[in-house]
Short mmCIF file of C-alpha atoms and ligand atoms in Angstrom, two decimals:
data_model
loop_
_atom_site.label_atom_id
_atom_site.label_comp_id
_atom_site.label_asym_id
_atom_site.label_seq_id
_atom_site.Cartn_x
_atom_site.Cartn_y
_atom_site.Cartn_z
CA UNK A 1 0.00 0.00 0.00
CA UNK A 2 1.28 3.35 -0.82
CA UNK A 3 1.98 5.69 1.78
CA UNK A 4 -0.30 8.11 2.59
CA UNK A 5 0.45 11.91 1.41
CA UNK A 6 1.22 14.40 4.35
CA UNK A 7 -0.35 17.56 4.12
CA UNK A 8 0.10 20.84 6.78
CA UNK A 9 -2.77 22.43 8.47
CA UNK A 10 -1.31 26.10 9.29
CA UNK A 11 -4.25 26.63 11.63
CA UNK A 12 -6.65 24.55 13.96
CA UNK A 13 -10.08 23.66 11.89
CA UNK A 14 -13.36 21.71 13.38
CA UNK A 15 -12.57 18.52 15.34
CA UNK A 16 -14.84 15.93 12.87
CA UNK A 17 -12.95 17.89 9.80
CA UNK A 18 -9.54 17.39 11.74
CA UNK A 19 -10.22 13.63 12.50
CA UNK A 20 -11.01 12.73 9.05
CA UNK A 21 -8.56 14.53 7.83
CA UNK A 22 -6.39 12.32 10.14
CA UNK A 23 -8.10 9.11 8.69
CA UNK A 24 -6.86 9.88 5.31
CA UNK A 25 -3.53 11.83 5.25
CA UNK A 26 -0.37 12.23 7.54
CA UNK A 27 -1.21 15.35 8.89
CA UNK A 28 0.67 17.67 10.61
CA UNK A 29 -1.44 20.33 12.84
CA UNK A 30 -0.19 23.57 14.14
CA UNK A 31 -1.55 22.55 17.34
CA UNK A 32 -0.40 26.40 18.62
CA UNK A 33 -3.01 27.99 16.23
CA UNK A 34 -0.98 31.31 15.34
CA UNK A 35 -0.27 32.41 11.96
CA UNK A 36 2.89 31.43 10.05
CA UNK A 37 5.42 33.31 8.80
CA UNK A 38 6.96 33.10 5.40
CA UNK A 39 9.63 30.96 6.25
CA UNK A 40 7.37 28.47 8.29
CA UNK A 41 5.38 28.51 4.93
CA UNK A 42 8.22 27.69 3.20
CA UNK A 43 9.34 24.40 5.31
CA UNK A 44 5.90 23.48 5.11
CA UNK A 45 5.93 23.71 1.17
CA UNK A 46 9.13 21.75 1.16
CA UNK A 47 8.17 18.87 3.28
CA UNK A 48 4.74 18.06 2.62
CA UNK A 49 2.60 16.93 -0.06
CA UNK A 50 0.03 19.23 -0.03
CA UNK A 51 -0.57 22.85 2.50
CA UNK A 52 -3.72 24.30 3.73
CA UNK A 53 -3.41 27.71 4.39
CA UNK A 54 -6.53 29.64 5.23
CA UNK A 55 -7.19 34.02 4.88
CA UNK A 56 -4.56 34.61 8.21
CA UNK A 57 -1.82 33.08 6.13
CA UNK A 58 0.41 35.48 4.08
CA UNK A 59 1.03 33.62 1.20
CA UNK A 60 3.16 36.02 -0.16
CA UNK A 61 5.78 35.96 -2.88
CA UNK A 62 8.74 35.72 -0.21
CA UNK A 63 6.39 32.53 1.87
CA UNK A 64 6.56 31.31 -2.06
CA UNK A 65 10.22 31.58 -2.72
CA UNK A 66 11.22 28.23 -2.68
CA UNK A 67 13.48 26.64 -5.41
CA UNK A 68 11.54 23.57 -5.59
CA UNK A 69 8.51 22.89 -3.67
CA UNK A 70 7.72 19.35 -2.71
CA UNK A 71 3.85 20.27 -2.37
CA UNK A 72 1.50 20.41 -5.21
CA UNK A 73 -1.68 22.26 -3.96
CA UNK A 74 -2.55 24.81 -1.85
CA UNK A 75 -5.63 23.29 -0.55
CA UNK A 76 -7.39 26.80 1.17
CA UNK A 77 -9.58 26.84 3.31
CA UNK A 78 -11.83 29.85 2.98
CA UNK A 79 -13.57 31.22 -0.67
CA UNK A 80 -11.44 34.24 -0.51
CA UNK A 81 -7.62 33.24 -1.76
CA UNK A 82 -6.09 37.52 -2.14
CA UNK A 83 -3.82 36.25 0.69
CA UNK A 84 -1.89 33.97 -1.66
CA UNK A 85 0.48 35.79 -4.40
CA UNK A 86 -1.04 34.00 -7.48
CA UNK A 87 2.18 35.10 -10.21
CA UNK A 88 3.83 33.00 -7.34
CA UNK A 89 1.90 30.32 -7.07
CA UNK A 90 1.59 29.58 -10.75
CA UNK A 91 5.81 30.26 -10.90
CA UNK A 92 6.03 27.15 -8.70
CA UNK A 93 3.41 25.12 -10.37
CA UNK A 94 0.74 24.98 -7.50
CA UNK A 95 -2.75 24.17 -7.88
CA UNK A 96 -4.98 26.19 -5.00
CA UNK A 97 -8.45 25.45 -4.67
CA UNK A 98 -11.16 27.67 -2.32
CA UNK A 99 -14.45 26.89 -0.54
CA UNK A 100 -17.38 28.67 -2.44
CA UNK A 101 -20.98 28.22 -1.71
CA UNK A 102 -20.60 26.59 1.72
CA UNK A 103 -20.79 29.93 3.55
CA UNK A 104 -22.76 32.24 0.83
CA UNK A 105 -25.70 31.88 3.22
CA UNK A 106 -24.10 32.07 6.32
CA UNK A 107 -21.98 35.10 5.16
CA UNK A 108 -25.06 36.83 3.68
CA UNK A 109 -26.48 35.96 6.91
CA UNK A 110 -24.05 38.22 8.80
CA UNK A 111 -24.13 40.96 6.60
CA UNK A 112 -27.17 41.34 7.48
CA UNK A 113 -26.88 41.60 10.88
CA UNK A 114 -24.17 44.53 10.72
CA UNK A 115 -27.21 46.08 7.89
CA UNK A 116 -29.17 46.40 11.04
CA UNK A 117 -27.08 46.92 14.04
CA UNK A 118 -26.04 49.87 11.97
CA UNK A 119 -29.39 51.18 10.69
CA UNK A 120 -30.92 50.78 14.36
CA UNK A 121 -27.82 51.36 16.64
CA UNK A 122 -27.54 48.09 18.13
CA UNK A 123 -23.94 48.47 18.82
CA UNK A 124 -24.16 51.86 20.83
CA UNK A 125 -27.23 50.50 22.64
CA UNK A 126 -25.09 47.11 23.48
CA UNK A 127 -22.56 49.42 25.12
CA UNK A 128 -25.11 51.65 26.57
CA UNK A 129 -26.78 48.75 28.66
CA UNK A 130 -23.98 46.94 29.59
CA UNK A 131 -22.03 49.97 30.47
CA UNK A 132 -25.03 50.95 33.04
CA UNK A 133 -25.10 54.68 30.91
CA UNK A 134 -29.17 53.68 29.95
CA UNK A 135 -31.40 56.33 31.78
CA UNK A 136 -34.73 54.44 30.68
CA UNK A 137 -36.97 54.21 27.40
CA UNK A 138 -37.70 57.73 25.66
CA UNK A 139 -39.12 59.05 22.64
CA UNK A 140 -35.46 60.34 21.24
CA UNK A 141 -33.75 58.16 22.32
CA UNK A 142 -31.31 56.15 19.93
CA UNK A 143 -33.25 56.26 17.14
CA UNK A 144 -31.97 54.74 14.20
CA UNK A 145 -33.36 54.37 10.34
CA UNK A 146 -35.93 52.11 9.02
CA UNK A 147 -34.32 48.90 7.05
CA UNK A 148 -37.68 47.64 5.46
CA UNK A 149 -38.61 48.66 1.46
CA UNK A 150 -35.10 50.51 1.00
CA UNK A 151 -32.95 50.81 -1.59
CA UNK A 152 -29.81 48.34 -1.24
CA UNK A 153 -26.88 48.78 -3.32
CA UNK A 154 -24.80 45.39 -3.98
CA UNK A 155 -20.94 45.73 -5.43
CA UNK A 156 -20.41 42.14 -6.12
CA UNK A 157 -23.16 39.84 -7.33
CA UNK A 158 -21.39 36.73 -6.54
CA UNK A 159 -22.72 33.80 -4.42
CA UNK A 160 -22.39 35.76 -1.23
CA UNK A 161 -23.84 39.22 -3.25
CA UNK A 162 -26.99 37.43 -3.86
CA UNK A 163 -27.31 35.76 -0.85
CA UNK A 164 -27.81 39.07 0.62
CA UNK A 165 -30.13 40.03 -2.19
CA UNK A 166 -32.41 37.12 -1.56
CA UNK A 167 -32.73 38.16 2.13
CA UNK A 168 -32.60 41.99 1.64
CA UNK A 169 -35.60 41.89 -1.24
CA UNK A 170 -37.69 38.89 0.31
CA UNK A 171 -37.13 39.58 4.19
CA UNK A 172 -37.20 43.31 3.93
CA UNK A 173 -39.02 44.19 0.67
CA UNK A 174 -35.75 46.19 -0.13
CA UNK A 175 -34.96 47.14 -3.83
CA UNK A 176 -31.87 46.03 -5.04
CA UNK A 177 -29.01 47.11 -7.16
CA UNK A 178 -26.45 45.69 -8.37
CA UNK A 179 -22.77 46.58 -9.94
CA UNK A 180 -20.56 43.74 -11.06
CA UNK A 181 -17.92 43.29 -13.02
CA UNK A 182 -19.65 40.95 -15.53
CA UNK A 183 -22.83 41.11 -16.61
CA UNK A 184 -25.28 38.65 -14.30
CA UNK A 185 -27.94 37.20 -16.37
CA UNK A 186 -31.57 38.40 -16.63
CA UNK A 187 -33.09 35.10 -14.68
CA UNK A 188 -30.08 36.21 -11.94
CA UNK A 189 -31.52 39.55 -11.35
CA UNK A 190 -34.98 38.54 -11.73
CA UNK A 191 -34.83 36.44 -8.59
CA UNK A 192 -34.98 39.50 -6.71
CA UNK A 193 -36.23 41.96 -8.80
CA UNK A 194 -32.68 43.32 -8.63
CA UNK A 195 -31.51 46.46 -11.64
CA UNK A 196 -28.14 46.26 -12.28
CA UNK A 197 -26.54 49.31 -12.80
CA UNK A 198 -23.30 50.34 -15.03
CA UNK A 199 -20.81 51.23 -12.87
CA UNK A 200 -20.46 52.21 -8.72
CA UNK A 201 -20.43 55.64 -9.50
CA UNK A 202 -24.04 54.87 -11.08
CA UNK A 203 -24.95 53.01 -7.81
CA UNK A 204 -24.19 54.94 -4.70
CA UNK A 205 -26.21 57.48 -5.46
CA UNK A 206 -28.87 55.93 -5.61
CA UNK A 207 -28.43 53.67 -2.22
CA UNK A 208 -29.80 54.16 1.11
CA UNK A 209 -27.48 50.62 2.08
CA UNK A 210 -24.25 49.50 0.38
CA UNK A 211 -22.77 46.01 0.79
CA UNK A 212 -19.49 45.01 -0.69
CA UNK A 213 -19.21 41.52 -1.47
CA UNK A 214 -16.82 42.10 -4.54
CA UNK A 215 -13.06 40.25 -3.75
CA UNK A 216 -10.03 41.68 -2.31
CA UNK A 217 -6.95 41.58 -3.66
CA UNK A 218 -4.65 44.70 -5.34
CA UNK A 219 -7.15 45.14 -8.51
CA UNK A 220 -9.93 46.20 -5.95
CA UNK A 221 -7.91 48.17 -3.50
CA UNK A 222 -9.50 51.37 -2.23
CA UNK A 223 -12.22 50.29 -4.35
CA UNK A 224 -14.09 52.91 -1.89
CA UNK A 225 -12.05 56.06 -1.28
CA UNK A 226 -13.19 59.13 -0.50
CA UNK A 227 -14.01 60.41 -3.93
CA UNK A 228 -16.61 57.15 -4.16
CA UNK A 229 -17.74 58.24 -0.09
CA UNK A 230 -18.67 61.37 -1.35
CA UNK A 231 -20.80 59.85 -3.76
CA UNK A 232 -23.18 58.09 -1.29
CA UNK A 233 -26.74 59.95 0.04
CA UNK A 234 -25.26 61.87 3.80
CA UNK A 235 -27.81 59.46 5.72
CA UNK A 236 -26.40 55.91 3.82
CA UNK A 237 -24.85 53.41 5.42
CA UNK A 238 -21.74 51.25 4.15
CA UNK A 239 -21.17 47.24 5.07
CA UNK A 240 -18.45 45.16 3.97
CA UNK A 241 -18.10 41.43 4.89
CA UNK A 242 -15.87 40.88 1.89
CA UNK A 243 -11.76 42.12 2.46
CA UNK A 244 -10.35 44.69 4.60
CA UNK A 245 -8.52 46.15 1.35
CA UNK A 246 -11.38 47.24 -0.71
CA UNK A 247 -12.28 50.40 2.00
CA UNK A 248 -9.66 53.34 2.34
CA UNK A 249 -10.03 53.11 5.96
CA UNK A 250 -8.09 56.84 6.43
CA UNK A 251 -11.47 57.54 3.88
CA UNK A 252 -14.08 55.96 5.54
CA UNK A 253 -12.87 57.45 9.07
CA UNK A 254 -13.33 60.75 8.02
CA UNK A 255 -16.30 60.37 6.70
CA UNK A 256 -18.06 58.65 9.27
CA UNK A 257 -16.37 61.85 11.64
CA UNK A 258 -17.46 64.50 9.38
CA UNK A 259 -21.20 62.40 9.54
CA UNK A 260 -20.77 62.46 5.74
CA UNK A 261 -22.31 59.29 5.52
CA UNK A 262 -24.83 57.91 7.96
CA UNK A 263 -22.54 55.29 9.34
CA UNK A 264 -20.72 51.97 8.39
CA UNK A 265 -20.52 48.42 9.41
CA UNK A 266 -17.04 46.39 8.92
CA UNK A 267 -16.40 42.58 9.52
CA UNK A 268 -13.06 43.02 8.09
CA UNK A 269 -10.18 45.40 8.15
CA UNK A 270 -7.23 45.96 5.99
CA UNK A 271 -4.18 44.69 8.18
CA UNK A 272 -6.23 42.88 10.46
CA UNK A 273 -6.83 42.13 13.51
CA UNK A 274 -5.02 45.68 13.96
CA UNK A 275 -7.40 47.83 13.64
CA UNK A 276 -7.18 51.36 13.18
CA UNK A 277 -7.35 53.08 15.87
CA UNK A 278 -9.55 56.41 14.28
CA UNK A 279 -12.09 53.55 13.31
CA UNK A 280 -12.59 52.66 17.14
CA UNK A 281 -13.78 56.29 17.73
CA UNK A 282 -16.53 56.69 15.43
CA UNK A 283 -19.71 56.39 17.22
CA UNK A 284 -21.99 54.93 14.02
CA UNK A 285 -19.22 52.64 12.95
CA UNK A 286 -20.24 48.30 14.10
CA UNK A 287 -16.78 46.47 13.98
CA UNK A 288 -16.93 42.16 14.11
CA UNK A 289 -14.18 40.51 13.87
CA UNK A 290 -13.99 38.39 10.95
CA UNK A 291 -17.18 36.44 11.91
CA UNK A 292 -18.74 36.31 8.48
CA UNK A 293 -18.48 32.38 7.91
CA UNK A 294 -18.29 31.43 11.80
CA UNK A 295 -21.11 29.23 12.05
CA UNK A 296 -20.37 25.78 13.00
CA UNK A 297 -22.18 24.18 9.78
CA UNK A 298 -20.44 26.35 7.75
CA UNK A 299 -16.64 26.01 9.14
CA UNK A 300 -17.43 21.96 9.28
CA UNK A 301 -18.80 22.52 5.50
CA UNK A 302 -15.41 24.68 4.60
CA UNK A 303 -13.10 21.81 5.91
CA UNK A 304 -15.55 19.18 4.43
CA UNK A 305 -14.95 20.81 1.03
CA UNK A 306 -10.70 20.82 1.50
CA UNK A 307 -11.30 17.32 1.44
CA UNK A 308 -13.17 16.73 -1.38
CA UNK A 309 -10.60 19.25 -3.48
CA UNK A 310 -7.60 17.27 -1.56
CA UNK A 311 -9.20 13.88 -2.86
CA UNK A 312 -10.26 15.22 -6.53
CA UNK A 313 -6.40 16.19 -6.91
CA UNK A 314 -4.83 13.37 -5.37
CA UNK A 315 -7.20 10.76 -7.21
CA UNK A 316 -5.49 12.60 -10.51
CA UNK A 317 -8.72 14.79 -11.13
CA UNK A 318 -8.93 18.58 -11.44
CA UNK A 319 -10.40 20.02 -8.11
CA UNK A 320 -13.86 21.11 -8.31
CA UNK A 321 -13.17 24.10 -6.41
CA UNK A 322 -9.36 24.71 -8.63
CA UNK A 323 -8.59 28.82 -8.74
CA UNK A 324 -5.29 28.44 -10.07
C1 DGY B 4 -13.29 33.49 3.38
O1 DGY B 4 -13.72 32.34 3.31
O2 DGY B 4 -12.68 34.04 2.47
C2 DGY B 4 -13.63 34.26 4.62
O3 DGY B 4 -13.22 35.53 4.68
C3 DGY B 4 -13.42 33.45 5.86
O4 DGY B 4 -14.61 32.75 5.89
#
């Protein structure tokens, strides 16, 4: 019997996921659970058969700069893969594979929370109550906007993008537009009675909500500085559950100081988990930390799926889930 190939887990993932993982591969865990750094990565990539890095791994060109790499695939775990230098990648020959689909909903799910902690203040009433500041019900007191039949403005109309759709139009009665890249087929929008619109500068506008669900990565960088802030209506509010990267931060900050937006929601920061410290004094900003896919169905589901890509490529097949 051949041996079995050995594969590195740079962080700690779901027991039933880790014990299967166990049944089928010589696995090596980072049983300490902190990031790696580039020249952990590149051990790992010299000595095993296959690594499976996840978003808090910098997969960067110096992690990748190994002469010859004795692993094949990066096996991710997580849909988002802007952490790992592609030009890289390809250079050494890698396959990577993601984890779409198995946290759309889940993801979607969250981004609708921060939609209405925002809109109705949840966070400063959190820290209100527990802080013992709350003086007792009043008519002015922290009142927020109405979520139901507005106008939501979706940059991204991926899985995750309509995912929110679906729950913004049918849950809310919210109208929904839509900027993407490519154009998403009539039957797409349909679903949710959803316009799609030319170009961001044609959406914000228009918006009364804005959720990013585009990818990160250098080509969307600053996707939303502060000449695309100025752009939205003074009462809006912005939510991104998709990469740090794609707000100026320095932007958004001021804006949310100058109140020249109604207020913003963030489950992910560029440089996280630092995050900046301007951020942590606006007032109408929510802040989660990275909690977009953290349910336990869908972080079983995410490992689940490594699997089936580890199996497709070590069976000889291309990996459903292959980005590269
Ligand atoms: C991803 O999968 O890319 C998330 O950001 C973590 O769930």
């Amino acid at each position: 019997m051949s041996a079995k190939p050995s594969v590195l887990v740079t962080r700690r993932w779901p027991a039933a996921v880790e014990a299967q993982l166990q049944e089928r591969y010589n696995v090596s865990l980072n049983t300490g659970d902190q990031p790696m750094s580039p020249a952990e990565i590149r051990a790992a990539l010299k000595n095993h058969d296959a690594v499976l890095p996840t978003v808090t791994d910098k997969i960067s060109a110096e992690a990748l700069d190994v002469s010859a790499s004795k692993a094949r695939i990066l096996a991710n775990y997580g849909v988002g893969y802007s952490h790992i230098c592609e030009a890289s990648a390809r250079n050494l020959g890698l396959t990577v594979t993601n984890t779409p689909d198995v946290l759309s909903e889940c993801t979607a799910d969250l981004a609708m929370t921060l939609l209405l902690m925002v809109a109705r203040r949840a966070g400063e009433g959190e820290r209100e109550a527990r802080e013992g500041r709350w003086t007792g019900w009043r008519p002015t007191h922290l009142v927020g906007t109405k979520v139901s039949g507005k106008t939501l403005g979706i940059i991204g109309y991926g899985r995750i993008g309509q995912e929110m759709a679906r729950r913004a139009h049918h849950g809310f009665g919210m109208e929904i537009l839509v900027q993407n890249r490519s154009k998403v087929a009539p039957e797409v929008l349909a679903q949710c009675n959803a316009r799609q619109v030319d170009s961001i500068e044609d959406l914000l506008p228009k918006c009364d909500f804005v959720s990013l669900h585009c990818p990160g990565g250098a080509e969307n960088r600053h996707l939303i500085n502060s000449r695309r802030l100025d752009l939205m209506k003074q009462d809006a509010f912005l939510i991104n559950t998709a990469r740090g990267e794609v707000i100026d931060e320095f932007a958004l900050a001021q804006s949310l100081m100058f109140d020249m937006i109604g207020g913003a929601a963030l489950d992910v920061f560029d440089g996280e988990p630092r995050i900046n410290p301007t951020l942590k004094q606006c007032d109408n900003l929510v802040m989660l930390p990275h909690l977009g896919s953290a349910t336990r169905e869908s972080r079983e589901a995410m490992g689940f799926r490594v699997l089936d890509n580890l199996e497709d490529f070590f069976e000889g097949r291309d990996p459903r889930d292959r980005v590269i």
